[in-house]
CSV table of C-alpha atoms and ligand atoms in Angstrom, one decimal:
chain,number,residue,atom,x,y,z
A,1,UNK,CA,-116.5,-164.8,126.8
A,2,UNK,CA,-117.3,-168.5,127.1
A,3,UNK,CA,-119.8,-169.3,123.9
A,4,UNK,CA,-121.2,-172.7,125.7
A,5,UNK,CA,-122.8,-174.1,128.9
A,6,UNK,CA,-119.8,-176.3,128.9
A,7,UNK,CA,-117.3,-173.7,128.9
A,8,UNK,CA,-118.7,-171.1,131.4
A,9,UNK,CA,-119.3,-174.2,133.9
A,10,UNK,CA,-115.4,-175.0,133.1
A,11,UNK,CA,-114.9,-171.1,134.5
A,12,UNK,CA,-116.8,-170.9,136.9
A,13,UNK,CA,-115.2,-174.3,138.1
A,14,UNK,CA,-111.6,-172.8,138.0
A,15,UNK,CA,-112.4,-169.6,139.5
A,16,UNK,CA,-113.5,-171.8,142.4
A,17,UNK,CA,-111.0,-173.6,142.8
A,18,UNK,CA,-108.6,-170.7,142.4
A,19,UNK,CA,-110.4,-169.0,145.3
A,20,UNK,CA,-110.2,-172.5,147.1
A,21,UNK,CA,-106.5,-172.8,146.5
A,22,UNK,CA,-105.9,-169.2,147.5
A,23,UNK,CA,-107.7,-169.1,150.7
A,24,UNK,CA,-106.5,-171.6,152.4
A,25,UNK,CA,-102.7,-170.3,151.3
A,26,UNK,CA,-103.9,-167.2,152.5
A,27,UNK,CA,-105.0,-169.0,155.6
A,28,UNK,CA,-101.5,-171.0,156.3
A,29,UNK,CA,-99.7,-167.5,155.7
A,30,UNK,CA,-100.9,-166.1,159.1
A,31,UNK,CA,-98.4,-166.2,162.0
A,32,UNK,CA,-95.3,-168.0,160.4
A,33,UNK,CA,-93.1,-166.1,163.0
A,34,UNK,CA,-94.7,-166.0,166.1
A,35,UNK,CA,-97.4,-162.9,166.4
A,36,UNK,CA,-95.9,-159.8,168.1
A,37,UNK,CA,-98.1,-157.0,169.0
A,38,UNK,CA,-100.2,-156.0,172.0
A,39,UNK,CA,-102.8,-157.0,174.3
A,40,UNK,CA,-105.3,-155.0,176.6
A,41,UNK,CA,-105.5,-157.6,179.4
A,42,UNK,CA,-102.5,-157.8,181.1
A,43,UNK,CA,-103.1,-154.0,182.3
A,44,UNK,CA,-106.2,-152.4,181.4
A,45,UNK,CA,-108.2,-155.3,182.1
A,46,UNK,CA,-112.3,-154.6,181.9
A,47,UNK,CA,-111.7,-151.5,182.2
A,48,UNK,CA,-110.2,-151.5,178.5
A,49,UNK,CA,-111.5,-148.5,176.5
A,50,UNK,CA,-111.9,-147.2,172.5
A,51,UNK,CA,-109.5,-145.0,173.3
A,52,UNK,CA,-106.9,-147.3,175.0
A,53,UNK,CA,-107.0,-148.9,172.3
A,54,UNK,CA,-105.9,-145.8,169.7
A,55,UNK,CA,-103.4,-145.1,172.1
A,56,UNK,CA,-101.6,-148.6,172.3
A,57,UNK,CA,-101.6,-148.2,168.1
A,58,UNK,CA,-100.3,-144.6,168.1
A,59,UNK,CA,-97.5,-145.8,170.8
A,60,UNK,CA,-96.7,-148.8,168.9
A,61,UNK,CA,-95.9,-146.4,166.1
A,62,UNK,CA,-94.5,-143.7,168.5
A,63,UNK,CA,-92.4,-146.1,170.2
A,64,UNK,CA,-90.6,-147.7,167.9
A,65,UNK,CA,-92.4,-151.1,168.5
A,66,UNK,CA,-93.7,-151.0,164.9
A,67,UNK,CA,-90.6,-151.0,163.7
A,68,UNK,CA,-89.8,-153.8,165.5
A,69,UNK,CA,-92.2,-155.7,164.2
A,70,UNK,CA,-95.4,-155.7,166.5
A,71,UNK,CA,-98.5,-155.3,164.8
A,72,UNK,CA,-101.3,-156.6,166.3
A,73,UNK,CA,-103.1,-154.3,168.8
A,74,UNK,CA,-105.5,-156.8,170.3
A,75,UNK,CA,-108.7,-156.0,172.2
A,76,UNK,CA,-109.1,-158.7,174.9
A,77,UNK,CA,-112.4,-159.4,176.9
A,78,UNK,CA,-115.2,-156.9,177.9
A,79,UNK,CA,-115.6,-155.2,174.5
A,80,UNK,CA,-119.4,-157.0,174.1
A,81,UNK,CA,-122.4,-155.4,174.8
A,82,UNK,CA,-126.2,-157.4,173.6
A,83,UNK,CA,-127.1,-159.5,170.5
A,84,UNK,CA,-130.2,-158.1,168.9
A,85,UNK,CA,-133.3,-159.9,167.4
A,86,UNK,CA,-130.9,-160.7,164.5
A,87,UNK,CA,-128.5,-162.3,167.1
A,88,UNK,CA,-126.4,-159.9,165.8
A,89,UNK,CA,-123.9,-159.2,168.6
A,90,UNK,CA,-123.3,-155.6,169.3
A,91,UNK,CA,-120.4,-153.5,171.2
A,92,UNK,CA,-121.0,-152.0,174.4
A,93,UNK,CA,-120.7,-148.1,175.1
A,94,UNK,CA,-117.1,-148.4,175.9
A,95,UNK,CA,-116.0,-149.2,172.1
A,96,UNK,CA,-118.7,-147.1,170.6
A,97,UNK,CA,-117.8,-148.5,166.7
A,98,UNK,CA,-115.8,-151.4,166.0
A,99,UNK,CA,-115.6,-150.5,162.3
A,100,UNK,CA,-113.8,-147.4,162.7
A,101,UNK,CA,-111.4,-148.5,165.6
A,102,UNK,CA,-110.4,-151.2,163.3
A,103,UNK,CA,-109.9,-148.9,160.4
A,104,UNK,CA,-108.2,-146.6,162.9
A,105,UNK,CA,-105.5,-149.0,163.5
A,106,UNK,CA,-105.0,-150.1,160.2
A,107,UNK,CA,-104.4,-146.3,159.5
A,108,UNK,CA,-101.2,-147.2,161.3
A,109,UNK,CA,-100.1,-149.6,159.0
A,110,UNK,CA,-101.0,-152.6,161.9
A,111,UNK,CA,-103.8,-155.5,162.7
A,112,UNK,CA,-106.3,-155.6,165.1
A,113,UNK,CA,-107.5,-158.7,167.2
A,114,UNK,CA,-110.4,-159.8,169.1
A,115,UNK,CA,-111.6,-161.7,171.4
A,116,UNK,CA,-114.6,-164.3,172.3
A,117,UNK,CA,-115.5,-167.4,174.1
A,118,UNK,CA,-117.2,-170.7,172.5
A,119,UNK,CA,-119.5,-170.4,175.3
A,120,UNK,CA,-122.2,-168.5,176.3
A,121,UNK,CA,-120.4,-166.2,177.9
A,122,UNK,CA,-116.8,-164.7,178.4
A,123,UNK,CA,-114.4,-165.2,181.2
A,124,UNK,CA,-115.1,-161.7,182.4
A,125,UNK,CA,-119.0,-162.7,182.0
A,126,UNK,CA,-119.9,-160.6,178.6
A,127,UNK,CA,-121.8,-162.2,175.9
A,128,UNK,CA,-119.7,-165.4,174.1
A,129,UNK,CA,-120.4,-166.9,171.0
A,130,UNK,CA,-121.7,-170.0,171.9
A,131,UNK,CA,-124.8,-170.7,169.0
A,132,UNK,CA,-123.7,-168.1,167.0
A,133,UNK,CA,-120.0,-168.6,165.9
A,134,UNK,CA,-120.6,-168.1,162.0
A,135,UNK,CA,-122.7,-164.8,162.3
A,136,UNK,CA,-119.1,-163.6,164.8
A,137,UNK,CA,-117.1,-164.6,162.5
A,138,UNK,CA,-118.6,-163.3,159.6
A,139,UNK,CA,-118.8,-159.9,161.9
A,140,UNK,CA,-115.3,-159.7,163.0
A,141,UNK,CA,-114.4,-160.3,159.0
A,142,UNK,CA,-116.9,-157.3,158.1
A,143,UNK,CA,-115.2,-155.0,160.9
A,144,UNK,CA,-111.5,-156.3,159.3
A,145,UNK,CA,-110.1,-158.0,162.1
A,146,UNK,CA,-107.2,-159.8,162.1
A,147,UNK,CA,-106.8,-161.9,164.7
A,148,UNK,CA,-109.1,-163.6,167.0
A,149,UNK,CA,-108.4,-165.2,170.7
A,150,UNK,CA,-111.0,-167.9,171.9
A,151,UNK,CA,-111.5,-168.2,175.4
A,152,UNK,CA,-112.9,-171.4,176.7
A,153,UNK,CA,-114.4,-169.9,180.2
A,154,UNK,CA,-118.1,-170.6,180.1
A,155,UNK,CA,-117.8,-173.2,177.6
A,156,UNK,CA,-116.7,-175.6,180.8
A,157,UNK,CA,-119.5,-175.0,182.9
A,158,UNK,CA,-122.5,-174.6,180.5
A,159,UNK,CA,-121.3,-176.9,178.2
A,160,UNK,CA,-118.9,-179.5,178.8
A,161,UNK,CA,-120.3,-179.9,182.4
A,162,UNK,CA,-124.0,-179.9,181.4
A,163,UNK,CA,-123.5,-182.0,178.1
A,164,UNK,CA,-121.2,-184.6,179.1
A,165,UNK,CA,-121.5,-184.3,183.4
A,166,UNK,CA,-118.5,-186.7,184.5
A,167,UNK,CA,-117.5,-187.6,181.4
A,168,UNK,CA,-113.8,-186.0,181.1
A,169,UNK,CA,-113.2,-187.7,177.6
A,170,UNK,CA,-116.8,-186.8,176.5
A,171,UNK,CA,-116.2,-183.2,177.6
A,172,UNK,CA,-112.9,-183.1,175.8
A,173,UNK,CA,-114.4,-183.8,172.7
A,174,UNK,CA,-117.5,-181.0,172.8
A,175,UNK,CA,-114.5,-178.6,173.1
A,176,UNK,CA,-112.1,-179.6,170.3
A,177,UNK,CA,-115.4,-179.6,168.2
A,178,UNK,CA,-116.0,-176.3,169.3
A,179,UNK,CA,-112.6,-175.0,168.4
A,180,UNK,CA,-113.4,-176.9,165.2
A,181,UNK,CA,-116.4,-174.8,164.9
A,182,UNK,CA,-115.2,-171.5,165.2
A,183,UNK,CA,-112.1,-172.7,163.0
A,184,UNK,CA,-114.3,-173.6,159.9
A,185,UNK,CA,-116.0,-170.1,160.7
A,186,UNK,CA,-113.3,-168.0,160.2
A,187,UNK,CA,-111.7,-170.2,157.5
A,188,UNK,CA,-114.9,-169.4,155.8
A,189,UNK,CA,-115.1,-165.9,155.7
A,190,UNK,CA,-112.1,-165.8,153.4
A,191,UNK,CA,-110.0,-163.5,155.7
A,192,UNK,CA,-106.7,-164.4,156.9
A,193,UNK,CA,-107.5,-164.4,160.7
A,194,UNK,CA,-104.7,-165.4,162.9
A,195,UNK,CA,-106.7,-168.1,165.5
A,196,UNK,CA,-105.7,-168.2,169.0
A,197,UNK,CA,-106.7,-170.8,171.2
A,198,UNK,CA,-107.2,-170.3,175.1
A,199,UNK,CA,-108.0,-172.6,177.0
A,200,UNK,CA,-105.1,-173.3,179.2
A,201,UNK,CA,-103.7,-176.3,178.0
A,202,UNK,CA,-106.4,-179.0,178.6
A,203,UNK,CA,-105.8,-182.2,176.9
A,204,UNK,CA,-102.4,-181.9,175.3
A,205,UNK,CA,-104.0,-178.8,173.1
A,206,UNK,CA,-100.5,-179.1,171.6
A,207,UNK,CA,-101.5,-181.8,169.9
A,208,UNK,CA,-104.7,-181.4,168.2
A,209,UNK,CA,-105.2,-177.2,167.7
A,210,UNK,CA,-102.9,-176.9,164.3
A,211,UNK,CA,-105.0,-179.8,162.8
A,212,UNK,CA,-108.2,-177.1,163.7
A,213,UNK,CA,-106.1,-174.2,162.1
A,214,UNK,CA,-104.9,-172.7,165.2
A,215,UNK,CA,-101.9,-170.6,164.9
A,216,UNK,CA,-101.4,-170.7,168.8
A,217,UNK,CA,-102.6,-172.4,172.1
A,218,UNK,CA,-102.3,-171.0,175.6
A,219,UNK,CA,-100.6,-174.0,177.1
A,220,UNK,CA,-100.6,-172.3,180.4
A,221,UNK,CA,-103.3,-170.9,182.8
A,222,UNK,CA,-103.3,-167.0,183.6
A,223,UNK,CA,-99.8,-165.6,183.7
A,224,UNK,CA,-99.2,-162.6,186.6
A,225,UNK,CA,-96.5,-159.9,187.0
A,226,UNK,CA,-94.2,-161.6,189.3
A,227,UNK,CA,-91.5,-164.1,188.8
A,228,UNK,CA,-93.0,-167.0,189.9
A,229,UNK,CA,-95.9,-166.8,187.5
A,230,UNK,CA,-93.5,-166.2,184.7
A,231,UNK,CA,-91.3,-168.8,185.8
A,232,UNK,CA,-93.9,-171.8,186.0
A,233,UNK,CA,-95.7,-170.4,182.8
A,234,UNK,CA,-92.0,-170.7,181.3
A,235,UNK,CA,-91.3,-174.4,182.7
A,236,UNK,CA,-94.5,-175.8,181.4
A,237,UNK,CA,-93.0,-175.0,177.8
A,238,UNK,CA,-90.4,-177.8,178.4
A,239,UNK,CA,-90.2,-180.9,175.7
A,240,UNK,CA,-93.1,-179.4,173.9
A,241,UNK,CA,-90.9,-177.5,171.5
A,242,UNK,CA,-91.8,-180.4,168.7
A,243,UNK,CA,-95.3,-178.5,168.4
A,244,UNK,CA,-94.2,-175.2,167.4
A,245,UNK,CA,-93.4,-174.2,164.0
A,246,UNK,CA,-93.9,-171.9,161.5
A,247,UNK,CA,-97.8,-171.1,161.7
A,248,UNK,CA,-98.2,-173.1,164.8
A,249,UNK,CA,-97.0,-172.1,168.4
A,250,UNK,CA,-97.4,-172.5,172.0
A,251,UNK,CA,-98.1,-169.7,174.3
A,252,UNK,CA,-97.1,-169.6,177.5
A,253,UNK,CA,-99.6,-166.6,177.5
A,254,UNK,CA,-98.7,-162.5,177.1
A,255,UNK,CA,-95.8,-160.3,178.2
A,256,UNK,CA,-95.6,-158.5,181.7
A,257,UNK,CA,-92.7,-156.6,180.7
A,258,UNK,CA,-93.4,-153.3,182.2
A,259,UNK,CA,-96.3,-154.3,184.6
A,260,UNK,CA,-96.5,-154.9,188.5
A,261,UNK,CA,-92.9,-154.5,190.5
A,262,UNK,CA,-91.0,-156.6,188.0
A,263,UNK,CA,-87.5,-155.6,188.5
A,264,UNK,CA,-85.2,-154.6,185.0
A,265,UNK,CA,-83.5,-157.7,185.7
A,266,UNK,CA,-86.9,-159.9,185.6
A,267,UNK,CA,-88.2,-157.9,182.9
A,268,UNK,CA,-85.6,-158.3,180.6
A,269,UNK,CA,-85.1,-162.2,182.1
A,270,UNK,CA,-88.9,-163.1,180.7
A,271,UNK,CA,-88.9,-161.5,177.6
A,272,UNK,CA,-85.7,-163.4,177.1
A,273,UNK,CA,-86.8,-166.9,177.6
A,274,UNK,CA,-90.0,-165.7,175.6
A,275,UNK,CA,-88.0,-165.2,172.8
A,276,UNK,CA,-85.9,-168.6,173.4
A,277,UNK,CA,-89.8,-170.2,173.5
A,278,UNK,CA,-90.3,-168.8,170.3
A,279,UNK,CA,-93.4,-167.5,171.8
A,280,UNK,CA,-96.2,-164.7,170.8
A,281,UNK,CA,-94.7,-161.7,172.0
A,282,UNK,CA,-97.9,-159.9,173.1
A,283,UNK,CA,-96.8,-156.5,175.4
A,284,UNK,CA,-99.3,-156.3,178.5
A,285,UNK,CA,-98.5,-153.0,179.5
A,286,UNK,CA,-99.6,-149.6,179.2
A,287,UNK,CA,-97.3,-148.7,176.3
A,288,UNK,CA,-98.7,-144.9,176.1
A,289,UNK,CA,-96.6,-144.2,179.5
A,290,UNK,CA,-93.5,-147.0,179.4
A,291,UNK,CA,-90.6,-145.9,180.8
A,292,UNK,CA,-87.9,-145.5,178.2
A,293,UNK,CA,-85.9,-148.7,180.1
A,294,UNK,CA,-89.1,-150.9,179.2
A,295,UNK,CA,-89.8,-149.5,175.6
A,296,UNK,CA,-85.3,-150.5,174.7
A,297,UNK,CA,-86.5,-154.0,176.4
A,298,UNK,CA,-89.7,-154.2,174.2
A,299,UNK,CA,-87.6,-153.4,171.5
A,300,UNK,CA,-84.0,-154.8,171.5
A,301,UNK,CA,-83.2,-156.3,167.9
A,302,UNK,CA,-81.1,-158.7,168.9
A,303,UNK,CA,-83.2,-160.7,171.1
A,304,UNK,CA,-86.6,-160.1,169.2
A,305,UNK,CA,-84.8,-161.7,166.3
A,306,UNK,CA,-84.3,-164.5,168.4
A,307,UNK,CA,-87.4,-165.6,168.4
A,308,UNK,CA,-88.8,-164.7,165.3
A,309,UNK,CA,-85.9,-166.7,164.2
A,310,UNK,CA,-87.4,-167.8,160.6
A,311,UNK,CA,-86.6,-171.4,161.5
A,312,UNK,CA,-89.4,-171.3,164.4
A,313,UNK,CA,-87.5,-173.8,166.8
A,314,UNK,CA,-88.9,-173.5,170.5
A,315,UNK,CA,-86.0,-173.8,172.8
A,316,UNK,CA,-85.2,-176.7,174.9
A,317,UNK,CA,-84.1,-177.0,178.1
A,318,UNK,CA,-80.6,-178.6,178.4
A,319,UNK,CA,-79.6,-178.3,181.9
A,320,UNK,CA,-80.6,-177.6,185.2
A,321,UNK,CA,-78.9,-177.1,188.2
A,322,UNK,CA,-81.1,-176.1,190.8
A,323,UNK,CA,-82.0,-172.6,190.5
A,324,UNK,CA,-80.2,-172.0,187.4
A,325,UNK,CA,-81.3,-173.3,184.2
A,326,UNK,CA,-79.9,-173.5,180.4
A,327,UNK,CA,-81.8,-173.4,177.9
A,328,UNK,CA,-80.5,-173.9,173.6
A,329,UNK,CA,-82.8,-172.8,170.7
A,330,UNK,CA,-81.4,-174.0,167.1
A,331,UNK,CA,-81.3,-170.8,164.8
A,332,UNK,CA,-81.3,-170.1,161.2
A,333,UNK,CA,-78.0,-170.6,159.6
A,334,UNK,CA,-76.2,-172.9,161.8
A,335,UNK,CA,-76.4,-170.7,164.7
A,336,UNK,CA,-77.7,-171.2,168.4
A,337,UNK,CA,-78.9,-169.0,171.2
A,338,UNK,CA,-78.2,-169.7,174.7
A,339,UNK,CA,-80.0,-168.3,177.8
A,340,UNK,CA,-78.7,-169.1,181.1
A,341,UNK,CA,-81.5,-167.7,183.8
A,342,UNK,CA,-80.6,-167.9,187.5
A,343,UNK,CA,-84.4,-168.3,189.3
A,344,UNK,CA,-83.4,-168.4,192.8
A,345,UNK,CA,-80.1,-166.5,194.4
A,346,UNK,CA,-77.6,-164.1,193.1
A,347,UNK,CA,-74.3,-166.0,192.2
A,348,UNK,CA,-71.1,-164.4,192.9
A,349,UNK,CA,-67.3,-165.5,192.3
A,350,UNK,CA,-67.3,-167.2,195.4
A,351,UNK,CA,-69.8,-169.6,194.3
A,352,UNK,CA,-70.6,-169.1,190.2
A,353,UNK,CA,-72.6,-171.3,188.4
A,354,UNK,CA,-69.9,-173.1,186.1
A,355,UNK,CA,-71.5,-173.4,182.7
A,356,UNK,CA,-70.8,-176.7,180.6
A,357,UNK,CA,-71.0,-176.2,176.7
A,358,UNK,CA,-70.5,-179.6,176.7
A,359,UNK,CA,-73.9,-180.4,178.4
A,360,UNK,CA,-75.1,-178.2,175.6
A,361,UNK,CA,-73.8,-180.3,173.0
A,362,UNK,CA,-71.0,-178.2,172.1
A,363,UNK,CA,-67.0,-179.2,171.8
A,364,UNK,CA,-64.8,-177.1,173.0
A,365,UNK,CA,-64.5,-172.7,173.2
A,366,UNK,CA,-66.6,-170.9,171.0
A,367,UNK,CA,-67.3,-167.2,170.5
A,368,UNK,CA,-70.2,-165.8,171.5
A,369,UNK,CA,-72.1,-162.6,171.4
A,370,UNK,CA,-74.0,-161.4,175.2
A,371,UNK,CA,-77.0,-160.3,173.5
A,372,UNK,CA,-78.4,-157.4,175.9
A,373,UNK,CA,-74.7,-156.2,176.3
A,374,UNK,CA,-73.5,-156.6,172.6
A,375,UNK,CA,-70.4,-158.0,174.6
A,376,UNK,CA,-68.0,-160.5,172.3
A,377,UNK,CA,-67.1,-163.6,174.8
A,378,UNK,CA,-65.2,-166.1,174.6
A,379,UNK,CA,-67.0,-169.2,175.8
A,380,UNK,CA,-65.3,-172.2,177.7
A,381,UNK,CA,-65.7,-175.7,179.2
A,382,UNK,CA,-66.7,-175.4,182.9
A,383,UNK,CA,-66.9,-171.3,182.8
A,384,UNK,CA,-67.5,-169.9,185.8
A,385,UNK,CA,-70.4,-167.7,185.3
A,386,UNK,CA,-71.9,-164.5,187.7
A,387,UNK,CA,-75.6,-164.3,187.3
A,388,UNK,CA,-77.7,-161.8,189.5
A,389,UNK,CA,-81.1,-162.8,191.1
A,390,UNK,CA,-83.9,-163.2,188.6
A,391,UNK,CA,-81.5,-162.6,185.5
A,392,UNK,CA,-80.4,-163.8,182.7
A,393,UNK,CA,-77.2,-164.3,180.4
A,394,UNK,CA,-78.7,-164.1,176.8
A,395,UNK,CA,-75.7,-165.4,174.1
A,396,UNK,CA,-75.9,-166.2,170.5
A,397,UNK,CA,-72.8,-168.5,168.6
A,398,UNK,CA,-72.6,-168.2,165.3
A,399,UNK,CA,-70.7,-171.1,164.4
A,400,UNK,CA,-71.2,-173.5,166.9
A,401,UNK,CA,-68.7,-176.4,167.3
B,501,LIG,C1,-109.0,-165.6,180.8
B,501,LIG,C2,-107.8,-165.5,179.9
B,501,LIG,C3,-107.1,-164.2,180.1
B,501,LIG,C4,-108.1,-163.1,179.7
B,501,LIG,C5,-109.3,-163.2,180.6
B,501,LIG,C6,-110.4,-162.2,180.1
B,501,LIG,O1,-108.7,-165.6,182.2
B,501,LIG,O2,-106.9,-166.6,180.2
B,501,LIG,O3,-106.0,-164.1,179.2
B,501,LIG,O4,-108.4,-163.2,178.4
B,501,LIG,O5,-109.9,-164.5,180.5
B,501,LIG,O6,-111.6,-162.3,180.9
């Protein structure tokens, strides 16, 4: 027991500063691989229920997917209902107790996320938490959540629009104080809360979100299950792969795997590159009825260990040759991966795409491993290569040369 004023001060002053130190290493801990897990927006949209919800967690488990490392089952918009006298922000009727849901999903041994707006109100119009970002975060802390996207929406209009009307620079600046805001917010209730910035890239968000403590930053608008979408979304990632890194990531937004007419081919294309971009890998589908074909794509080994690689390189994109595109992303150990994606027509031997390792840096033939096929190959200069429609040649070298 300390005997003096001057000792218990001298206590009380370390266990401060051990809970300091602590947090904010429990705070850097969050999302050192990209997150993986699952989102209800891609499919369920508003119509996103409690019991969607347990389901995506008991697939998870069901699936596989947990053991492939997604954890996060993440409740997008549309979960609000009223603040009351308190400004306390209550659910609406479809998620009739936060609390238990949350505990739910931990049962399963996963996280849950969230999601709000810094403005008055969500993109899908519910209530935001523009004027009351400490009282939400200290709420979404109390519930045990885990993870928390931030959707600008409303924040533009009402906001930036009203505070600073045609002053873009002036605008920029309520937002990053904004993100600041609900930053500090979360920081401060002590709970490692993976951060997720939305708001679709405005002002090189690259540049400014890890300094907030954001884990990741849409750097894209709205993706949609088709090609194109995923494509573009895809392209914007290139010569920003100096911004992700261990706790930090772009996100060229969620996975459609599974959703819309995507064909096997696309499917397994996008969740590719995803991997190569080192990005969140967030399913978007319903994974309670996923065809077995999607749930082996959700869950190939070999490619999700791609990108949660430990060395958290983005991929780059090395050449381009019309519709056909090559992109290298620096492993762990020495090795690289290599995706070769073919965008526009099917290639066949009477016109192949020739691939050039040494375009890619590389000298000479090197042995490779086709990562959806588990296929050995034998790589060389000038290769001519067959690559369907919309598909993709995934390879990893061990020992590059
Ligand atoms: C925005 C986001 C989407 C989704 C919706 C919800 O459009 O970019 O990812 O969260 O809002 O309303």
């Amino acid at each position: 027991m300390p005997n003096s004023l001057h000792e218990l001060r001298a206590v009380v002053c370390s266990v401060f500063i051990l809970t300091v130190l602590s947090l904010s290493a429990a705070a850097q801990q969050v999302a050192l691989t990209p997150p993986m897990g699952w989102n209800s927006w891609n499919y369920f949209a508003e119509k996103v229920t409690d019991a969607d919800v347990r389901a995506a967690a008991d697939a998870i488990v069901a699936s596989g997917m947990k053991d492939a490392g997604y954890i996060y089952v993440n409740i997008d918009d549309t979960w609000e209902g009223q603040r009351d006298a308190s400004g306390l922000l209550h659910t609406n009727s479809k998620f009739p107790d936060m609390k238990a849901l949350a505990d739910y999903v931990h049962s399963k041994g996963l996280k849950i996320g969230i999601y709000s707006s810094p403005g008055p109100k969500t993109c899908a119009g519910f209530e935001g938490s523009y004027g009351h970002e400490a009282q939400d975060a200290q709420m979404y802390a109390a519930w045990g959540i885990d993870y928390l996207k931030y959707d600008l929406c409303s924040f533009i209009p009402e906001i930036m629009e009203k505070q600073a009307p045609k002053d873009p620079a002036a605008q920029m600046r309520l937002m990053h104080a904004a993100y600041d805001k609900m930053g500090k917010a979360l920081k401060a209730t002590g709970r490692p809360i993976v951060y997720s910035l939305c708001q679709y890239g405005f002002d090189a968000v690259w540049e400014w979100a890890p300094a907030l403590g954001g884990n990741l930053w849409r750097s894209t608008g709205d993706i949609q299950a088709n090609m194109y979408s995923i494509y573009a979304n895809m392209s914007l990632q290139a010569g920003l792969s100096n911004y992700a890194g261990p706790g930090h990531w772009n996100d060229p937004d969620m996975l459609e795997v599974g959703n819309g007419e995507l064909t096997l081919a696309e499917n397994r294309a996008h969740f590719s590159m995803w991997a190569m971009l080192a990005a969140p890998l967030l399913a978007g589908n319903d994974l309670s009825k996923m065809k077995p074909e999607i749930r082996d794509i959700l869950t190939k080994r070999e490619v999700i260990a791609i990108d949660q690689d430990k060395l958290g390189q983005q991929a780059q994109r090395l050449d381009v040759e019309g519709q056909v595109e090559v992109w290298t992303k620096q492993l762990s150990a020495g090795s690289l991966a290599v995706a070769v994606l073919n965008i526009g027509d099917a290639r066949y031997s009477t016109h192949p795409y020739h691939l050039y390792l040494s375009k890619l840096g590389l000298h000479g033939s090197q042995k490779a491993t086709e990562l959806w096929t588990g296929k050995a190959v034998q790589l060389t200069e000038g290769m001519p290569i067959e690559i369907a429609s919309h598909d993709v040649l995934l390879l990893k070298i061990d020992a590059p040369k």
